[in-house]
Amino acid sequence: AVYLDFTVGAASSVTLAVYDLKGELIKTVLNEQLMPGKYNYSADVSMLPAGSYLVRMSGNGYMKTLPLNIIK
């Protein structure tokens, strides 16, 4: 599992998605309307093979992309 801590400043639709390094969507792990607050989200990525990926969080005009390396 991957653990992500994030804060939502205003009620908005939040999406967390995993992409391969070519930019192709692999899995959407969260796509929900969230209220303001702090969140600790656990995403199950056990079905993904070992390798390098990108995790993109977006919502309410905000977008951030972080690297994800899976080692098995």
JSON list of N, CA and C in Angstrom, two decimals:
[
{"chain": "A", "resi": 1, "resn": "ALA", "atom": "N", "xyz": [0.84, -1.19, 0.00]},
{"chain": "A", "resi": 1, "resn": "ALA", "atom": "CA", "xyz": [0.00, 0.00, 0.00]},
{"chain": "A", "resi": 1, "resn": "ALA", "atom": "C", "xyz": [0.88, 1.25, 0.00]},
{"chain": "A", "resi": 2, "resn": "VAL", "atom": "N", "xyz": [0.32, 2.30, -0.54]},
{"chain": "A", "resi": 2, "resn": "VAL", "atom": "CA", "xyz": [0.97, 3.61, -0.56]},
{"chain": "A", "resi": 2, "resn": "VAL", "atom": "C", "xyz": [0.16, 4.51, 0.36]},
{"chain": "A", "resi": 3, "resn": "TYR", "atom": "N", "xyz": [0.84, 5.25, 1.22]},
{"chain": "A", "resi": 3, "resn": "TYR", "atom": "CA", "xyz": [0.15, 6.13, 2.16]},
{"chain": "A", "resi": 3, "resn": "TYR", "atom": "C", "xyz": [0.38, 7.58, 1.74]},
{"chain": "A", "resi": 4, "resn": "LEU", "atom": "N", "xyz": [-0.70, 8.32, 1.62]},
{"chain": "A", "resi": 4, "resn": "LEU", "atom": "CA", "xyz": [-0.63, 9.71, 1.19]},
{"chain": "A", "resi": 4, "resn": "LEU", "atom": "C", "xyz": [-1.31, 10.60, 2.21]},
{"chain": "A", "resi": 5, "resn": "ASP", "atom": "N", "xyz": [-0.59, 11.60, 2.68]},
{"chain": "A", "resi": 5, "resn": "ASP", "atom": "CA", "xyz": [-1.15, 12.61, 3.58]},
{"chain": "A", "resi": 5, "resn": "ASP", "atom": "C", "xyz": [-1.39, 13.87, 2.76]},
{"chain": "A", "resi": 6, "resn": "PHE", "atom": "N", "xyz": [-2.59, 14.42, 2.87]},
{"chain": "A", "resi": 6, "resn": "PHE", "atom": "CA", "xyz": [-2.87, 15.66, 2.14]},
{"chain": "A", "resi": 6, "resn": "PHE", "atom": "C", "xyz": [-3.97, 16.44, 2.85]},
{"chain": "A", "resi": 7, "resn": "THR", "atom": "N", "xyz": [-4.05, 17.71, 2.52]},
{"chain": "A", "resi": 7, "resn": "THR", "atom": "CA", "xyz": [-5.04, 18.61, 3.10]},
{"chain": "A", "resi": 7, "resn": "THR", "atom": "C", "xyz": [-5.91, 19.17, 1.99]},
{"chain": "A", "resi": 8, "resn": "VAL", "atom": "N", "xyz": [-7.20, 19.19, 2.22]},
{"chain": "A", "resi": 8, "resn": "VAL", "atom": "CA", "xyz": [-8.15, 19.78, 1.29]},
{"chain": "A", "resi": 8, "resn": "VAL", "atom": "C", "xyz": [-8.62, 21.09, 1.92]},
{"chain": "A", "resi": 9, "resn": "GLY", "atom": "N", "xyz": [-8.39, 22.21, 1.21]},
{"chain": "A", "resi": 9, "resn": "GLY", "atom": "CA", "xyz": [-8.71, 23.52, 1.75]},
{"chain": "A", "resi": 9, "resn": "GLY", "atom": "C", "xyz": [-10.17, 23.92, 1.60]},
{"chain": "A", "resi": 10, "resn": "ALA", "atom": "N", "xyz": [-10.82, 23.43, 0.55]},
{"chain": "A", "resi": 10, "resn": "ALA", "atom": "CA", "xyz": [-12.22, 23.74, 0.29]},
{"chain": "A", "resi": 10, "resn": "ALA", "atom": "C", "xyz": [-12.87, 22.48, -0.28]},
{"chain": "A", "resi": 11, "resn": "ALA", "atom": "N", "xyz": [-14.15, 22.33, -0.04]},
{"chain": "A", "resi": 11, "resn": "ALA", "atom": "CA", "xyz": [-14.86, 21.16, -0.57]},
{"chain": "A", "resi": 11, "resn": "ALA", "atom": "C", "xyz": [-14.63, 21.07, -2.07]},
{"chain": "A", "resi": 12, "resn": "SER", "atom": "N", "xyz": [-14.19, 19.91, -2.52]},
{"chain": "A", "resi": 12, "resn": "SER", "atom": "CA", "xyz": [-13.91, 19.75, -3.94]},
{"chain": "A", "resi": 12, "resn": "SER", "atom": "C", "xyz": [-13.83, 18.28, -4.30]},
{"chain": "A", "resi": 13, "resn": "SER", "atom": "N", "xyz": [-13.90, 18.02, -5.59]},
{"chain": "A", "resi": 13, "resn": "SER", "atom": "CA", "xyz": [-13.71, 16.68, -6.12]},
{"chain": "A", "resi": 13, "resn": "SER", "atom": "C", "xyz": [-12.21, 16.43, -6.19]},
{"chain": "A", "resi": 14, "resn": "VAL", "atom": "N", "xyz": [-11.74, 15.37, -5.55]},
{"chain": "A", "resi": 14, "resn": "VAL", "atom": "CA", "xyz": [-10.31, 15.05, -5.50]},
{"chain": "A", "resi": 14, "resn": "VAL", "atom": "C", "xyz": [-10.07, 13.73, -6.20]},
{"chain": "A", "resi": 15, "resn": "THR", "atom": "N", "xyz": [-9.05, 13.71, -7.05]},
{"chain": "A", "resi": 15, "resn": "THR", "atom": "CA", "xyz": [-8.67, 12.50, -7.76]},
{"chain": "A", "resi": 15, "resn": "THR", "atom": "C", "xyz": [-7.22, 12.16, -7.48]},
{"chain": "A", "resi": 16, "resn": "LEU", "atom": "N", "xyz": [-6.97, 10.90, -7.16]},
{"chain": "A", "resi": 16, "resn": "LEU", "atom": "CA", "xyz": [-5.62, 10.36, -7.03]},
{"chain": "A", "resi": 16, "resn": "LEU", "atom": "C", "xyz": [-5.50, 9.25, -8.06]},
{"chain": "A", "resi": 17, "resn": "ALA", "atom": "N", "xyz": [-4.53, 9.37, -8.94]},
{"chain": "A", "resi": 17, "resn": "ALA", "atom": "CA", "xyz": [-4.39, 8.39, -10.00]},
{"chain": "A", "resi": 17, "resn": "ALA", "atom": "C", "xyz": [-2.94, 7.99, -10.18]},
{"chain": "A", "resi": 18, "resn": "VAL", "atom": "N", "xyz": [-2.72, 6.74, -10.60]},
{"chain": "A", "resi": 18, "resn": "VAL", "atom": "CA", "xyz": [-1.38, 6.21, -10.85]},
{"chain": "A", "resi": 18, "resn": "VAL", "atom": "C", "xyz": [-1.19, 6.10, -12.36]},
{"chain": "A", "resi": 19, "resn": "TYR", "atom": "N", "xyz": [-0.06, 6.63, -12.84]},
{"chain": "A", "resi": 19, "resn": "TYR", "atom": "CA", "xyz": [0.28, 6.61, -14.26]},
{"chain": "A", "resi": 19, "resn": "TYR", "atom": "C", "xyz": [1.61, 5.91, -14.45]},
{"chain": "A", "resi": 20, "resn": "ASP", "atom": "N", "xyz": [1.80, 5.32, -15.64]},
{"chain": "A", "resi": 20, "resn": "ASP", "atom": "CA", "xyz": [3.13, 4.81, -15.95]},
{"chain": "A", "resi": 20, "resn": "ASP", "atom": "C", "xyz": [3.98, 5.99, -16.43]},
{"chain": "A", "resi": 21, "resn": "LEU", "atom": "N", "xyz": [5.25, 5.74, -16.70]},
{"chain": "A", "resi": 21, "resn": "LEU", "atom": "CA", "xyz": [6.16, 6.82, -17.06]},
{"chain": "A", "resi": 21, "resn": "LEU", "atom": "C", "xyz": [5.90, 7.37, -18.46]},
{"chain": "A", "resi": 22, "resn": "LYS", "atom": "N", "xyz": [5.05, 6.70, -19.23]},
{"chain": "A", "resi": 22, "resn": "LYS", "atom": "CA", "xyz": [4.65, 7.22, -20.54]},
{"chain": "A", "resi": 22, "resn": "LYS", "atom": "C", "xyz": [3.43, 8.14, -20.43]},
{"chain": "A", "resi": 23, "resn": "GLY", "atom": "N", "xyz": [2.89, 8.25, -19.21]},
{"chain": "A", "resi": 23, "resn": "GLY", "atom": "CA", "xyz": [1.73, 9.11, -18.99]},
{"chain": "A", "resi": 23, "resn": "GLY", "atom": "C", "xyz": [0.39, 8.42, -19.16]},
{"chain": "A", "resi": 24, "resn": "GLU", "atom": "N", "xyz": [0.40, 7.10, -19.30]},
{"chain": "A", "resi": 24, "resn": "GLU", "atom": "CA", "xyz": [-0.84, 6.35, -19.45]},
{"chain": "A", "resi": 24, "resn": "GLU", "atom": "C", "xyz": [-1.42, 6.01, -18.08]},
{"chain": "A", "resi": 25, "resn": "LEU", "atom": "N", "xyz": [-2.72, 6.24, -17.93]},
{"chain": "A", "resi": 25, "resn": "LEU", "atom": "CA", "xyz": [-3.41, 5.96, -16.68]},
{"chain": "A", "resi": 25, "resn": "LEU", "atom": "C", "xyz": [-3.39, 4.46, -16.41]},
{"chain": "A", "resi": 26, "resn": "ILE", "atom": "N", "xyz": [-2.93, 4.09, -15.21]},
{"chain": "A", "resi": 26, "resn": "ILE", "atom": "CA", "xyz": [-2.90, 2.69, -14.79]},
{"chain": "A", "resi": 26, "resn": "ILE", "atom": "C", "xyz": [-4.09, 2.39, -13.89]},
{"chain": "A", "resi": 27, "resn": "LYS", "atom": "N", "xyz": [-4.33, 3.27, -12.91]},
{"chain": "A", "resi": 27, "resn": "LYS", "atom": "CA", "xyz": [-5.41, 3.03, -11.95]},
{"chain": "A", "resi": 27, "resn": "LYS", "atom": "C", "xyz": [-5.80, 4.34, -11.28]},
{"chain": "A", "resi": 28, "resn": "THR", "atom": "N", "xyz": [-7.10, 4.58, -11.16]},
{"chain": "A", "resi": 28, "resn": "THR", "atom": "CA", "xyz": [-7.60, 5.68, -10.35]},
{"chain": "A", "resi": 28, "resn": "THR", "atom": "C", "xyz": [-7.89, 5.11, -8.97]},
{"chain": "A", "resi": 29, "resn": "VAL", "atom": "N", "xyz": [-7.20, 5.61, -7.95]},
{"chain": "A", "resi": 29, "resn": "VAL", "atom": "CA", "xyz": [-7.34, 5.05, -6.61]},
{"chain": "A", "resi": 29, "resn": "VAL", "atom": "C", "xyz": [-8.31, 5.84, -5.73]},
{"chain": "A", "resi": 30, "resn": "LEU", "atom": "N", "xyz": [-8.61, 7.07, -6.13]},
{"chain": "A", "resi": 30, "resn": "LEU", "atom": "CA", "xyz": [-9.57, 7.89, -5.39]},
{"chain": "A", "resi": 30, "resn": "LEU", "atom": "C", "xyz": [-10.18, 8.88, -6.36]},
{"chain": "A", "resi": 31, "resn": "ASN", "atom": "N", "xyz": [-11.50, 8.99, -6.30]},
{"chain": "A", "resi": 31, "resn": "ASN", "atom": "CA", "xyz": [-12.22, 9.98, -7.10]},
{"chain": "A", "resi": 31, "resn": "ASN", "atom": "C", "xyz": [-13.49, 10.31, -6.33]},
{"chain": "A", "resi": 32, "resn": "GLU", "atom": "N", "xyz": [-13.36, 11.24, -5.38]},
{"chain": "A", "resi": 32, "resn": "GLU", "atom": "CA", "xyz": [-14.46, 11.52, -4.46]},
{"chain": "A", "resi": 32, "resn": "GLU", "atom": "C", "xyz": [-14.58, 13.01, -4.18]},
{"chain": "A", "resi": 33, "resn": "GLN", "atom": "N", "xyz": [-15.76, 13.40, -3.75]},
{"chain": "A", "resi": 33, "resn": "GLN", "atom": "CA", "xyz": [-16.01, 14.74, -3.26]},
{"chain": "A", "resi": 33, "resn": "GLN", "atom": "C", "xyz": [-15.58, 14.74, -1.79]},
{"chain": "A", "resi": 34, "resn": "LEU", "atom": "N", "xyz": [-14.60, 15.58, -1.45]},
{"chain": "A", "resi": 34, "resn": "LEU", "atom": "CA", "xyz": [-14.10, 15.64, -0.07]},
{"chain": "A", "resi": 34, "resn": "LEU", "atom": "C", "xyz": [-14.36, 17.00, 0.55]},
{"chain": "A", "resi": 35, "resn": "MET", "atom": "N", "xyz": [-14.62, 16.98, 1.84]},
{"chain": "A", "resi": 35, "resn": "MET", "atom": "CA", "xyz": [-14.82, 18.21, 2.60]},
{"chain": "A", "resi": 35, "resn": "MET", "atom": "C", "xyz": [-13.45, 18.73, 3.06]},
{"chain": "A", "resi": 36, "resn": "PRO", "atom": "N", "xyz": [-13.37, 20.00, 3.44]},
{"chain": "A", "resi": 36, "resn": "PRO", "atom": "CA", "xyz": [-12.09, 20.53, 3.93]},
{"chain": "A", "resi": 36, "resn": "PRO", "atom": "C", "xyz": [-11.58, 19.73, 5.14]},
{"chain": "A", "resi": 37, "resn": "GLY", "atom": "N", "xyz": [-10.27, 19.54, 5.18]},
{"chain": "A", "resi": 37, "resn": "GLY", "atom": "CA", "xyz": [-9.66, 18.83, 6.30]},
{"chain": "A", "resi": 37, "resn": "GLY", "atom": "C", "xyz": [-8.40, 18.11, 5.89]},
{"chain": "A", "resi": 38, "resn": "LYS", "atom": "N", "xyz": [-7.81, 17.42, 6.87]},
{"chain": "A", "resi": 38, "resn": "LYS", "atom": "CA", "xyz": [-6.60, 16.65, 6.63]},
{"chain": "A", "resi": 38, "resn": "LYS", "atom": "C", "xyz": [-6.98, 15.20, 6.42]},
{"chain": "A", "resi": 39, "resn": "TYR", "atom": "N", "xyz": [-6.30, 14.56, 5.46]},
{"chain": "A", "resi": 39, "resn": "TYR", "atom": "CA", "xyz": [-6.60, 13.18, 5.12]},
{"chain": "A", "resi": 39, "resn": "TYR", "atom": "C", "xyz": [-5.32, 12.36, 5.09]},
{"chain": "A", "resi": 40, "resn": "ASN", "atom": "N", "xyz": [-5.44, 11.11, 5.49]},
{"chain": "A", "resi": 40, "resn": "ASN", "atom": "CA", "xyz": [-4.37, 10.12, 5.37]},
{"chain": "A", "resi": 40, "resn": "ASN", "atom": "C", "xyz": [-4.99, 8.98, 4.59]},
{"chain": "A", "resi": 41, "resn": "TYR", "atom": "N", "xyz": [-4.60, 8.84, 3.33]},
{"chain": "A", "resi": 41, "resn": "TYR", "atom": "CA", "xyz": [-5.23, 7.88, 2.44]},
{"chain": "A", "resi": 41, "resn": "TYR", "atom": "C", "xyz": [-4.27, 6.74, 2.14]},
{"chain": "A", "resi": 42, "resn": "SER", "atom": "N", "xyz": [-4.79, 5.53, 2.20]},
{"chain": "A", "resi": 42, "resn": "SER", "atom": "CA", "xyz": [-4.01, 4.34, 1.89]},
{"chain": "A", "resi": 42, "resn": "SER", "atom": "C", "xyz": [-4.51, 3.78, 0.56]},
{"chain": "A", "resi": 43, "resn": "ALA", "atom": "N", "xyz": [-3.63, 3.69, -0.42]},
{"chain": "A", "resi": 43, "resn": "ALA", "atom": "CA", "xyz": [-4.00, 3.19, -1.74]},
{"chain": "A", "resi": 43, "resn": "ALA", "atom": "C", "xyz": [-3.38, 1.81, -1.96]},
{"chain": "A", "resi": 44, "resn": "ASP", "atom": "N", "xyz": [-4.19, 0.86, -2.34]},
{"chain": "A", "resi": 44, "resn": "ASP", "atom": "CA", "xyz": [-3.71, -0.49, -2.62]},
{"chain": "A", "resi": 44, "resn": "ASP", "atom": "C", "xyz": [-3.14, -0.54, -4.03]},
{"chain": "A", "resi": 45, "resn": "VAL", "atom": "N", "xyz": [-1.84, -0.72, -4.14]},
{"chain": "A", "resi": 45, "resn": "VAL", "atom": "CA", "xyz": [-1.17, -0.83, -5.44]},
{"chain": "A", "resi": 45, "resn": "VAL", "atom": "C", "xyz": [-0.49, -2.20, -5.57]},
{"chain": "A", "resi": 46, "resn": "SER", "atom": "N", "xyz": [-0.97, -3.17, -4.81]},
{"chain": "A", "resi": 46, "resn": "SER", "atom": "CA", "xyz": [-0.33, -4.49, -4.79]},
{"chain": "A", "resi": 46, "resn": "SER", "atom": "C", "xyz": [-0.43, -5.21, -6.13]},
{"chain": "A", "resi": 47, "resn": "MET", "atom": "N", "xyz": [-1.40, -4.83, -6.97]},
{"chain": "A", "resi": 47, "resn": "MET", "atom": "CA", "xyz": [-1.56, -5.50, -8.26]},
{"chain": "A", "resi": 47, "resn": "MET", "atom": "C", "xyz": [-0.57, -4.98, -9.30]},
{"chain": "A", "resi": 48, "resn": "LEU", "atom": "N", "xyz": [0.14, -3.90, -8.99]},
{"chain": "A", "resi": 48, "resn": "LEU", "atom": "CA", "xyz": [1.11, -3.34, -9.94]},
{"chain": "A", "resi": 48, "resn": "LEU", "atom": "C", "xyz": [2.43, -4.09, -9.86]},
{"chain": "A", "resi": 49, "resn": "PRO", "atom": "N", "xyz": [3.05, -4.34, -11.01]},
{"chain": "A", "resi": 49, "resn": "PRO", "atom": "CA", "xyz": [4.37, -4.97, -10.98]},
{"chain": "A", "resi": 49, "resn": "PRO", "atom": "C", "xyz": [5.42, -3.98, -10.47]},
{"chain": "A", "resi": 50, "resn": "ALA", "atom": "N", "xyz": [6.56, -4.50, -10.05]},
{"chain": "A", "resi": 50, "resn": "ALA", "atom": "CA", "xyz": [7.67, -3.65, -9.62]},
{"chain": "A", "resi": 50, "resn": "ALA", "atom": "C", "xyz": [8.02, -2.69, -10.75]},
{"chain": "A", "resi": 51, "resn": "GLY", "atom": "N", "xyz": [8.34, -1.45, -10.39]},
{"chain": "A", "resi": 51, "resn": "GLY", "atom": "CA", "xyz": [8.71, -0.47, -11.40]},
{"chain": "A", "resi": 51, "resn": "GLY", "atom": "C", "xyz": [8.49, 0.95, -10.91]},
{"chain": "A", "resi": 52, "resn": "SER", "atom": "N", "xyz": [8.65, 1.88, -11.82]},
{"chain": "A", "resi": 52, "resn": "SER", "atom": "CA", "xyz": [8.49, 3.31, -11.50]},
{"chain": "A", "resi": 52, "resn": "SER", "atom": "C", "xyz": [7.18, 3.81, -12.09]},
{"chain": "A", "resi": 53, "resn": "TYR", "atom": "N", "xyz": [6.49, 4.62, -11.28]},
{"chain": "A", "resi": 53, "resn": "TYR", "atom": "CA", "xyz": [5.18, 5.16, -11.65]},
{"chain": "A", "resi": 53, "resn": "TYR", "atom": "C", "xyz": [5.11, 6.61, -11.21]},
{"chain": "A", "resi": 54, "resn": "LEU", "atom": "N", "xyz": [4.02, 7.27, -11.55]},
{"chain": "A", "resi": 54, "resn": "LEU", "atom": "CA", "xyz": [3.72, 8.62, -11.10]},
{"chain": "A", "resi": 54, "resn": "LEU", "atom": "C", "xyz": [2.36, 8.61, -10.43]},
{"chain": "A", "resi": 55, "resn": "VAL", "atom": "N", "xyz": [2.25, 9.31, -9.31]},
{"chain": "A", "resi": 55, "resn": "VAL", "atom": "CA", "xyz": [0.96, 9.47, -8.63]},
{"chain": "A", "resi": 55, "resn": "VAL", "atom": "C", "xyz": [0.57, 10.94, -8.79]},
{"chain": "A", "resi": 56, "resn": "ARG", "atom": "N", "xyz": [-0.61, 11.16, -9.33]},
{"chain": "A", "resi": 56, "resn": "ARG", "atom": "CA", "xyz": [-1.08, 12.53, -9.55]},
{"chain": "A", "resi": 56, "resn": "ARG", "atom": "C", "xyz": [-2.31, 12.78, -8.71]},
{"chain": "A", "resi": 57, "resn": "MET", "atom": "N", "xyz": [-2.24, 13.87, -7.93]},
{"chain": "A", "resi": 57, "resn": "MET", "atom": "CA", "xyz": [-3.39, 14.32, -7.14]},
{"chain": "A", "resi": 57, "resn": "MET", "atom": "C", "xyz": [-3.90, 15.59, -7.76]},
{"chain": "A", "resi": 58, "resn": "SER", "atom": "N", "xyz": [-5.21, 15.66, -7.98]},
{"chain": "A", "resi": 58, "resn": "SER", "atom": "CA", "xyz": [-5.79, 16.88, -8.54]},
{"chain": "A", "resi": 58, "resn": "SER", "atom": "C", "xyz": [-7.14, 17.16, -7.91]},
{"chain": "A", "resi": 59, "resn": "GLY", "atom": "N", "xyz": [-7.47, 18.44, -7.87]},
{"chain": "A", "resi": 59, "resn": "GLY", "atom": "CA", "xyz": [-8.75, 18.85, -7.33]},
{"chain": "A", "resi": 59, "resn": "GLY", "atom": "C", "xyz": [-8.79, 20.34, -7.11]},
{"chain": "A", "resi": 60, "resn": "ASN", "atom": "N", "xyz": [-9.91, 20.96, -7.45]},
{"chain": "A", "resi": 60, "resn": "ASN", "atom": "CA", "xyz": [-10.14, 22.38, -7.19]},
{"chain": "A", "resi": 60, "resn": "ASN", "atom": "C", "xyz": [-9.04, 23.26, -7.78]},
{"chain": "A", "resi": 61, "resn": "GLY", "atom": "N", "xyz": [-8.61, 22.95, -9.01]},
{"chain": "A", "resi": 61, "resn": "GLY", "atom": "CA", "xyz": [-7.59, 23.75, -9.67]},
{"chain": "A", "resi": 61, "resn": "GLY", "atom": "C", "xyz": [-6.17, 23.45, -9.24]},
{"chain": "A", "resi": 62, "resn": "TYR", "atom": "N", "xyz": [-5.98, 22.46, -8.39]},
{"chain": "A", "resi": 62, "resn": "TYR", "atom": "CA", "xyz": [-4.66, 22.08, -7.87]},
{"chain": "A", "resi": 62, "resn": "TYR", "atom": "C", "xyz": [-4.23, 20.76, -8.51]},
{"chain": "A", "resi": 63, "resn": "MET", "atom": "N", "xyz": [-2.96, 20.64, -8.84]},
{"chain": "A", "resi": 63, "resn": "MET", "atom": "CA", "xyz": [-2.44, 19.36, -9.33]},
{"chain": "A", "resi": 63, "resn": "MET", "atom": "C", "xyz": [-1.00, 19.20, -8.87]},
{"chain": "A", "resi": 64, "resn": "LYS", "atom": "N", "xyz": [-0.70, 18.00, -8.38]},
{"chain": "A", "resi": 64, "resn": "LYS", "atom": "CA", "xyz": [0.67, 17.69, -7.96]},
{"chain": "A", "resi": 64, "resn": "LYS", "atom": "C", "xyz": [0.97, 16.26, -8.38]},
{"chain": "A", "resi": 65, "resn": "THR", "atom": "N", "xyz": [2.17, 16.05, -8.89]},
{"chain": "A", "resi": 65, "resn": "THR", "atom": "CA", "xyz": [2.60, 14.73, -9.34]},
{"chain": "A", "resi": 65, "resn": "THR", "atom": "C", "xyz": [3.84, 14.33, -8.56]},
{"chain": "A", "resi": 66, "resn": "LEU", "atom": "N", "xyz": [3.83, 13.11, -8.04]},
{"chain": "A", "resi": 66, "resn": "LEU", "atom": "CA", "xyz": [4.94, 12.59, -7.25]},
{"chain": "A", "resi": 66, "resn": "LEU", "atom": "C", "xyz": [5.39, 11.25, -7.81]},
{"chain": "A", "resi": 67, "resn": "PRO", "atom": "N", "xyz": [6.68, 10.95, -7.70]},
{"chain": "A", "resi": 67, "resn": "PRO", "atom": "CA", "xyz": [7.18, 9.65, -8.16]},
{"chain": "A", "resi": 67, "resn": "PRO", "atom": "C", "xyz": [6.76, 8.53, -7.19]},
{"chain": "A", "resi": 68, "resn": "LEU", "atom": "N", "xyz": [6.59, 7.34, -7.74]},
{"chain": "A", "resi": 68, "resn": "LEU", "atom": "CA", "xyz": [6.26, 6.17, -6.94]},
{"chain": "A", "resi": 68, "resn": "LEU", "atom": "C", "xyz": [7.10, 5.02, -7.48]},
{"chain": "A", "resi": 69, "resn": "ASN", "atom": "N", "xyz": [7.91, 4.43, -6.64]},
{"chain": "A", "resi": 69, "resn": "ASN", "atom": "CA", "xyz": [8.72, 3.28, -7.01]},
{"chain": "A", "resi": 69, "resn": "ASN", "atom": "C", "xyz": [8.24, 2.08, -6.23]},
{"chain": "A", "resi": 70, "resn": "ILE", "atom": "N", "xyz": [7.88, 1.02, -6.94]},
{"chain": "A", "resi": 70, "resn": "ILE", "atom": "CA", "xyz": [7.40, -0.20, -6.31]},
{"chain": "A", "resi": 70, "resn": "ILE", "atom": "C", "xyz": [8.49, -1.25, -6.42]},
{"chain": "A", "resi": 71, "resn": "ILE", "atom": "N", "xyz": [8.88, -1.79, -5.27]},
{"chain": "A", "resi": 71, "resn": "ILE", "atom": "CA", "xyz": [9.92, -2.80, -5.20]},
{"chain": "A", "resi": 71, "resn": "ILE", "atom": "C", "xyz": [9.28, -4.05, -4.59]},
{"chain": "A", "resi": 72, "resn": "LYS", "atom": "N", "xyz": [9.42, -5.17, -5.26]},
{"chain": "A", "resi": 72, "resn": "LYS", "atom": "CA", "xyz": [8.84, -6.41, -4.72]},
{"chain": "A", "resi": 72, "resn": "LYS", "atom": "C", "xyz": [9.92, -7.45, -4.52]}
]
